[in-house]
Amino acid sequence: MNKAKLFVLGMSLGFGRDHEIFEGIELDEDMGDLLQEGGKISKSDMFSVAPNGKSIFQFAKTWESFDKVLKLAAKNGETITHRDLGKTIADSKSAIDMAAECDSIGHVFEPELWKGHAEEFENLFFSLKQDKRKDVDFYELQAKIAALSGKKTRAAVLKEAGIETSEVRTAFGTGDLDKFVAKLADAGLQLTLDDVKLVDREGDHTLYAKASWEKFEKIHAALVAAGEVMDPEFFFFKRGDRDSIVGSAFKHDLEDKIFNREVFKGRPGDLMEVFNRLNDAQASKIDIDAVLTGVIEDQLNVELLTGPDVNLSDLLTPLFNDSAAGPHATPVMALGLKKTWEHMDKVAEVLKSKGEVIKLETLRAPSGNDGESCLIKAAKYGQFDKVMMLLKESGEYLTDEDLLQPAKEGGKSLLDVLQETDSLQAMMDTGYWSGRSEQLVNTVWLNLKDMNKTKYKDEFRVLLTKCNIEALKKPSGPTASL
């Protein structure tokens, strides 16, 4: 910060010309020119050192006029956050460190300064070490800030009902949740998401401990019963530098408590919003396509799907499309869902009565965020016998690419999935492989894992023998051997 801006800022905060902040700096005689030269003072200027190496935050005078600092920043369209105040300025000290040194922490937490900025206040408060805020009652100050805007905090509401915030934490942990919910009801209250957001002296929410996550299903059910919905922002609630709600779940390796079809029932968009905000390490632990398709499946009307009005187009209509997903993502279709394949015999029967057939090209269509084809998904669901049924109806055959090509780099092929799900027997149909014994050997058999060659050797020999016999019945029919 140059001397002109320092002078303007110092004068704005009430520093006299002979104040220590100006020590060693030769000020111009022409104050008017100096003020003109000062110009706009940015947040960056405020948090930089003066030419003499000093910072305005070293002095109690600055903290006594901290409201002016906030207003100056706001005038320039900037907001001073807890991260700004915690950032090192000089001598390994932050603005907050300097406030503590000159016994001015109390000025930082004047309620009027934080009117309409409760979240910023809470983040700042819990970014401080306990010894620097030990004399400040968080819940009391939080209530005062809320009152300035005509609001009441959850802690204040509970206190009026004779309920301590510690009771919430106990109920969510090792205590009796049902009794606590009943106690709330006796006071004319019900469980809310704000109960989860109540923080302890460290700034940790009530789902911080592993014990709380182990009973999360019960907590979730109680909140749902009270009409509460865990929206995306809820999962990222945190104060200071403590773990967010979703971060705590990952910390205890209990992320599946969140990422399941029950928590996001009827809300695939919310599910994907939460998932897309995870870091790479967190996202890698979630089989998001399985969770997403599960959520969408729960919305699928089976009676309509298997009823007389179903058409092929119904199976291919996008049910959900995540615009923020990765490059392999495609819309989720009914044809890519497990529930559809479980009823595929009935669906195919209705379609056939209308002259519609599910062809191989249709089965190759990708569905879902992983970009896998409906062929591969059917195999994953253990429903490959239904695929063979459809291929017979359409009179088509899988190509080498269908069998061996993964949907994406590092992904699994159809043959990989058939082996993993122990579904190879579903494809051992003599009628299907008759006349195609070379592909059976070169594409299927030779690409099996050794353990499966051992396990299915006899079955493949029998199948191949039958195929060769059928081939010999035809002129120039191809034969093969293992």
XYZ file of C-alpha atoms in Angstrom:
482
model
C 0.000 0.000 0.000
C 1.543 3.320 -1.031
C 1.786 6.275 1.348
C -1.084 8.142 -0.293
C -3.536 5.262 0.209
C -2.172 4.708 3.700
C -2.845 8.325 4.582
C -6.391 8.246 3.197
C -7.149 4.981 4.998
C -5.556 6.190 8.228
C -7.521 9.421 8.204
C -10.734 7.498 7.466
C -10.161 5.367 10.547
C -9.445 8.364 12.751
C -5.647 8.183 12.967
C -3.906 11.484 13.640
C -1.109 12.600 11.356
C 1.435 11.845 14.081
C 0.132 8.279 14.661
C 2.588 5.406 14.779
C 1.163 3.968 11.555
C 2.804 6.872 9.695
C 6.134 6.472 11.481
C 9.103 6.901 9.144
C 6.902 8.046 6.266
C 7.394 11.570 4.947
C 3.959 12.995 4.239
C 3.528 15.707 1.610
C 2.665 19.194 2.768
C -0.180 19.440 0.288
C -2.854 17.296 1.906
C -5.287 17.963 -0.938
C -2.939 16.515 -3.519
C -2.215 13.555 -1.264
C -5.892 12.788 -0.768
C -6.480 13.040 -4.506
C -3.581 10.722 -5.167
C -4.946 8.180 -2.675
C -7.741 7.066 -4.979
C -9.740 3.878 -4.516
C -8.696 1.700 -1.570
C -9.198 -1.993 -2.234
C -9.385 -4.909 0.156
C -5.953 -5.888 -1.096
C -4.619 -2.494 0.013
C -6.098 -2.898 3.478
C -4.463 -6.276 3.998
C -1.045 -5.246 2.724
C 1.728 -3.597 4.740
C 2.575 0.093 4.642
C 5.919 1.308 3.239
C 7.266 1.190 6.797
C 6.310 -2.501 7.188
C 3.382 -1.862 9.528
C -0.236 -2.970 9.159
C -3.304 -0.977 10.114
C -4.579 -4.071 11.941
C -1.763 -3.833 14.499
C -3.537 -0.970 16.213
C -6.560 -0.941 18.516
C -7.783 2.196 16.750
C -8.466 0.162 13.601
C -10.541 -2.372 15.492
C -12.454 0.366 17.297
C -13.429 1.586 13.814
C -13.776 -1.850 12.247
C -17.249 -0.971 10.986
C -15.601 1.645 8.767
C -13.229 -0.977 7.367
C -16.215 -3.138 6.402
C -18.019 -0.160 4.847
C -14.958 0.862 2.816
C -14.746 -2.643 1.387
C -18.485 -2.731 0.664
C -18.245 0.631 -1.095
C -15.864 -0.995 -3.564
C -18.097 -4.027 -4.018
C -15.928 -6.266 -1.832
C -16.641 -8.301 1.306
C -14.148 -8.985 4.065
C -14.369 -12.662 5.012
C -12.980 -14.817 7.805
C -10.342 -16.030 5.366
C -9.147 -12.456 4.794
C -8.849 -11.877 8.524
C -7.013 -15.163 9.008
C -4.508 -14.613 6.203
C -0.900 -13.813 7.151
C -0.037 -10.133 6.643
C 3.331 -9.586 8.311
C 5.662 -11.311 10.788
C 3.649 -14.546 10.408
C 0.632 -12.790 11.891
C -2.885 -12.389 10.546
C -5.275 -9.514 11.192
C -6.968 -11.607 13.879
C -3.619 -12.358 15.529
C -2.976 -8.628 15.628
C -6.434 -7.963 17.093
C -5.716 -10.451 19.872
C -2.354 -8.809 20.608
C -3.953 -5.417 21.144
C -6.880 -6.855 23.154
C -9.402 -5.924 20.462
C -11.141 -9.235 19.687
C -14.280 -7.869 21.323
C -14.519 -5.115 18.698
C -14.431 -7.724 15.925
C -17.570 -9.322 17.312
C -19.802 -6.302 17.837
C -23.269 -7.629 16.811
C -24.102 -4.540 14.738
C -21.105 -5.218 12.476
C -22.498 -8.589 11.443
C -26.148 -7.724 10.862
C -27.204 -9.644 7.758
C -23.874 -11.486 7.699
C -24.443 -14.236 10.250
C -22.691 -16.927 8.215
C -19.567 -14.774 7.772
C -19.528 -14.133 11.529
C -19.821 -17.838 12.338
C -17.067 -18.780 9.907
C -14.772 -16.145 11.370
C -15.554 -17.153 14.948
C -14.701 -20.803 14.388
C -11.627 -20.043 12.316
C -10.056 -18.666 15.508
C -8.239 -20.800 18.036
C -10.233 -21.333 21.208
C -7.911 -19.249 23.362
C -8.654 -16.203 21.188
C -12.434 -16.521 21.534
C -12.765 -18.095 24.958
C -14.369 -14.993 26.450
C -17.058 -14.759 23.745
C -20.320 -16.705 24.142
C -21.027 -17.913 20.609
C -24.728 -18.718 21.007
C -25.411 -15.470 22.836
C -23.681 -13.437 20.140
C -25.345 -15.460 17.379
C -28.751 -14.707 18.931
C -28.007 -10.976 19.149
C -26.969 -10.819 15.483
C -30.127 -12.677 14.421
C -32.302 -10.413 16.583
C -31.023 -7.359 14.703
C -32.780 -8.790 11.634
C -35.881 -9.794 13.574
C -34.963 -13.481 13.635
C -34.411 -16.179 16.236
C -31.663 -18.773 16.129
C -32.466 -22.436 16.654
C -30.381 -22.417 19.843
C -32.453 -19.517 21.187
C -35.720 -21.280 20.345
C -34.566 -24.430 22.122
C -33.372 -22.445 25.137
C -36.788 -20.820 25.500
C -38.250 -24.337 25.555
C -35.810 -25.386 28.279
C -33.723 -27.537 25.938
C -29.930 -27.272 25.844
C -28.030 -27.588 22.561
C -25.977 -30.369 24.144
C -29.159 -32.467 24.340
C -29.424 -32.432 20.551
C -25.869 -33.683 20.141
C -26.486 -36.448 22.674
C -29.736 -37.497 20.964
C -27.993 -37.690 17.590
C -25.107 -39.652 19.090
C -25.353 -42.156 21.908
C -28.650 -40.893 23.326
C -32.302 -41.753 22.701
C -33.507 -39.912 19.599
C -37.139 -40.944 20.072
C -37.239 -39.442 23.573
C -35.693 -36.233 22.309
C -38.240 -35.938 19.482
C -40.990 -36.499 22.052
C -39.511 -33.765 24.264
C -39.552 -31.383 21.307
C -43.182 -32.270 20.633
C -44.099 -31.561 24.268
C -42.626 -28.089 23.771
C -44.604 -27.595 20.550
C -41.521 -28.088 18.393
C -40.320 -30.632 15.883
C -36.959 -31.828 14.630
C -35.395 -29.598 11.953
C -32.293 -29.483 9.782
C -31.129 -26.624 11.991
C -30.766 -29.132 14.820
C -28.150 -30.928 12.738
C -26.375 -27.611 12.141
C -26.004 -26.783 15.834
C -22.278 -26.553 16.514
C -20.109 -27.255 19.543
C -17.223 -25.127 20.829
C -14.990 -26.446 18.031
C -17.519 -25.510 15.359
C -18.488 -29.108 14.588
C -22.078 -29.919 13.576
C -24.054 -32.658 15.321
C -23.189 -35.285 12.676
C -19.474 -34.918 13.270
C -19.065 -38.094 15.347
C -19.130 -41.614 13.932
C -21.877 -42.614 16.373
C -24.207 -40.102 14.710
C -23.542 -41.520 11.246
C -24.163 -45.041 12.468
C -27.729 -43.993 13.349
C -28.119 -41.685 10.347
C -30.968 -43.717 8.859
C -32.997 -43.083 11.996
C -32.089 -39.391 12.064
C -33.022 -39.072 8.390
C -36.333 -40.863 8.922
C -37.174 -38.571 11.854
C -36.410 -35.481 9.782
C -38.485 -36.762 6.851
C -41.368 -37.444 9.238
C -41.101 -33.802 10.315
C -41.319 -32.668 6.684
C -37.635 -31.755 6.377
C -35.703 -32.258 3.119
C -31.921 -32.550 3.022
C -31.196 -30.226 0.110
C -27.720 -30.000 -1.509
C -26.623 -27.005 0.574
C -27.379 -28.919 3.763
C -24.725 -31.520 3.004
C -22.046 -28.857 2.572
C -22.838 -27.008 5.789
C -19.678 -26.238 7.755
C -18.257 -23.523 9.935
C -14.697 -22.242 9.884
C -12.304 -24.899 8.676
C -14.161 -27.837 10.219
C -15.544 -30.742 8.178
C -18.753 -30.257 6.246
C -21.593 -32.712 6.808
C -20.695 -34.686 3.703
C -17.019 -34.381 4.598
C -17.673 -36.012 7.976
C -19.402 -38.946 6.286
C -16.356 -39.553 4.095
C -14.042 -39.126 7.087
C -15.727 -42.087 8.784
C -15.993 -44.105 5.518
C -19.769 -43.918 5.836
C -20.521 -41.956 2.667
C -23.040 -44.627 1.619
C -25.269 -43.326 4.405
C -25.798 -40.278 2.182
C -25.434 -41.637 -1.328
C -28.381 -43.979 -1.579
C -31.813 -44.049 -3.176
C -33.647 -43.442 0.109
C -31.964 -40.126 0.987
C -32.499 -38.738 -2.523
C -35.848 -40.385 -3.207
C -37.560 -38.541 -6.055
C -34.663 -36.042 -6.294
C -32.110 -37.195 -8.892
C -31.170 -33.579 -9.594
C -30.231 -32.957 -5.959
C -28.231 -36.186 -5.887
C -26.153 -35.127 -8.875
C -25.670 -31.603 -7.547
C -24.152 -33.002 -4.356
C -22.041 -35.538 -6.255
C -20.727 -32.964 -8.716
C -19.484 -30.805 -5.828
C -17.336 -33.579 -4.338
C -13.588 -33.565 -4.831
C -12.060 -36.251 -7.056
C -11.002 -38.483 -4.155
C -14.507 -38.435 -2.681
C -16.248 -38.951 -6.023
C -14.082 -41.993 -6.787
C -15.624 -43.797 -3.794
C -19.198 -43.487 -5.064
C -20.814 -45.700 -7.714
C -22.929 -42.757 -8.749
C -24.537 -44.457 -11.734
C -25.883 -47.218 -9.503
C -27.271 -44.699 -7.014
C -28.733 -42.467 -9.725
C -30.442 -45.303 -11.567
C -31.796 -46.537 -8.243
C -33.346 -43.141 -7.512
C -34.863 -42.998 -10.987
C -36.072 -46.602 -10.796
C -38.087 -45.763 -7.720
C -39.997 -43.259 -9.844
C -40.658 -45.794 -12.597
C -44.263 -46.920 -12.931
C -44.036 -50.694 -13.447
C -47.749 -51.042 -14.183
C -47.419 -48.511 -16.995
C -44.189 -50.105 -18.215
C -45.732 -53.564 -18.510
C -49.202 -52.394 -19.474
C -50.870 -52.426 -22.892
C -50.043 -48.779 -23.600
C -46.248 -49.101 -23.491
C -44.366 -48.284 -26.690
C -40.724 -48.676 -27.691
C -40.323 -44.906 -27.471
C -41.216 -45.090 -23.763
C -38.096 -47.168 -23.156
C -35.885 -44.641 -24.937
C -37.275 -41.374 -23.581
C -34.694 -39.629 -21.332
C -35.832 -39.816 -17.703
C -32.983 -37.682 -16.380
C -30.090 -35.789 -17.913
C -27.273 -34.406 -15.770
C -25.964 -31.358 -17.617
C -23.023 -31.021 -15.197
C -21.794 -34.603 -15.576
C -18.599 -35.740 -17.292
C -17.890 -36.374 -20.981
C -19.241 -39.945 -20.937
C -22.592 -39.046 -19.399
C -25.789 -39.724 -21.314
C -29.467 -39.398 -20.358
C -30.867 -42.199 -18.213
C -33.487 -44.225 -20.103
C -35.934 -46.857 -18.909
C -34.135 -49.399 -21.109
C -31.054 -48.919 -18.932
C -32.815 -49.637 -15.628
C -32.793 -52.904 -13.691
C -36.523 -52.778 -13.031
C -37.203 -52.672 -16.780
C -35.036 -55.718 -17.425
C -36.676 -57.635 -14.610
C -39.961 -57.237 -16.524
C -38.475 -57.398 -20.038
C -40.274 -60.617 -21.010
C -43.632 -58.906 -20.397
C -42.497 -55.641 -22.015
C -41.221 -57.458 -25.117
C -44.484 -59.378 -25.384
C -46.550 -56.166 -25.389
C -44.237 -54.519 -27.927
C -44.352 -57.583 -30.178
C -48.147 -57.445 -30.189
C -47.778 -53.933 -31.627
C -45.236 -54.992 -34.227
C -42.340 -53.375 -32.358
C -39.060 -55.184 -31.717
C -36.118 -54.103 -29.583
C -33.220 -54.379 -32.012
C -29.505 -54.696 -31.339
C -28.832 -51.102 -32.328
C -31.306 -50.019 -29.655
C -29.601 -52.218 -27.058
C -26.287 -50.570 -27.907
C -27.635 -47.180 -26.824
C -25.846 -45.781 -23.752
C -27.795 -44.870 -20.639
C -26.540 -43.051 -17.560
C -23.519 -41.129 -16.368
C -21.080 -43.961 -17.038
C -21.981 -44.088 -20.727
C -22.463 -47.865 -20.646
C -24.772 -49.488 -23.159
C -28.072 -51.058 -22.210
C -26.481 -54.359 -23.277
C -23.827 -54.089 -20.591
C -26.325 -52.892 -18.008
C -28.583 -55.891 -18.657
C -25.574 -58.147 -18.053
C -24.752 -56.257 -14.837
C -28.301 -56.841 -13.624
C -27.942 -60.593 -14.251
C -30.567 -60.377 -17.008
C -28.540 -61.421 -20.049
C -30.944 -64.257 -20.794
C -33.439 -61.493 -21.695
C -30.889 -60.042 -24.141
C -30.558 -63.440 -25.817
C -34.355 -63.595 -26.039
C -34.457 -60.208 -27.798
C -31.654 -61.162 -30.194
C -33.593 -64.257 -31.219
C -36.687 -62.150 -31.853
C -34.793 -59.644 -33.988
C -32.673 -62.305 -35.711
C -29.476 -60.377 -34.944
C -26.081 -61.308 -33.540
C -23.540 -59.623 -31.302
C -20.386 -58.460 -33.050
C -16.846 -58.844 -31.726
C -16.986 -55.167 -30.814
C -20.213 -55.674 -28.854
C -18.516 -58.382 -26.822
C -15.055 -56.911 -26.287
C -15.236 -53.108 -26.551
C -15.516 -51.215 -23.210
C -17.886 -48.234 -23.093
C -14.977 -45.970 -22.158
C -11.265 -46.116 -21.475
C -10.639 -48.184 -18.386
C -14.194 -49.516 -18.462
C -15.443 -53.084 -18.757
C -16.589 -54.936 -21.825
C -19.741 -57.008 -22.111
C -17.673 -60.196 -21.841
C -15.963 -58.835 -18.711
C -19.323 -58.186 -17.086
C -20.733 -61.585 -18.062
C -17.784 -63.206 -16.303
C -18.032 -60.989 -13.224
C -21.747 -61.701 -12.814
C -21.261 -65.409 -13.529
C -23.697 -65.099 -16.438
C -21.784 -66.947 -19.171
C -24.313 -69.770 -19.205
C -26.990 -67.289 -20.307
C -25.254 -66.983 -23.671
C -24.684 -70.723 -24.251
C -27.522 -71.215 -26.700
C -26.931 -73.712 -29.519
C -29.447 -72.081 -31.841
C -27.767 -68.695 -31.431
C -24.181 -69.933 -32.001
C -24.979 -72.411 -34.787
C -22.937 -71.377 -37.813
C -20.888 -68.983 -35.703
C -18.548 -71.376 -33.914
C -15.438 -69.438 -34.983
C -16.625 -66.328 -33.111
C -17.550 -68.497 -30.134
C -13.958 -69.741 -29.943
C -11.907 -66.739 -31.104
C -13.912 -63.956 -29.500
C -15.495 -65.576 -26.474
C -13.437 -68.596 -25.393
C -9.972 -67.146 -26.020
C -10.844 -63.985 -24.076
C -12.130 -65.745 -20.983
C -10.148 -65.570 -17.764
C -8.266 -68.778 -16.985
C -10.479 -69.522 -14.009
C -13.564 -69.387 -16.249
C -11.935 -71.544 -18.923
C -11.431 -74.164 -16.245
C -14.929 -73.712 -14.834
C -16.798 -73.757 -18.155
C -14.558 -75.979 -20.289
C -17.025 -78.862 -20.401
C -20.000 -76.580 -21.142
C -18.162 -74.887 -24.014
C -17.066 -78.226 -25.468
C -20.644 -79.492 -25.433
C -21.905 -76.229 -26.973
C -19.212 -76.245 -29.642
C -19.884 -79.891 -30.501
C -23.586 -79.152 -30.952
C -22.762 -76.133 -33.120
C -20.394 -78.210 -35.281
C -23.038 -80.914 -35.732
C -25.549 -78.280 -36.827
C -22.953 -76.795 -39.180
C -22.227 -80.156 -40.824
C -25.900 -80.427 -41.709
C -25.491 -77.349 -43.898
C -23.425 -77.001 -47.084
C -19.961 -75.561 -46.261
C -20.988 -74.955 -42.644
C -17.995 -73.653 -40.577
C -16.742 -75.721 -37.656
C -14.209 -75.009 -34.905
C -12.550 -76.534 -31.842
C -11.208 -75.299 -28.509
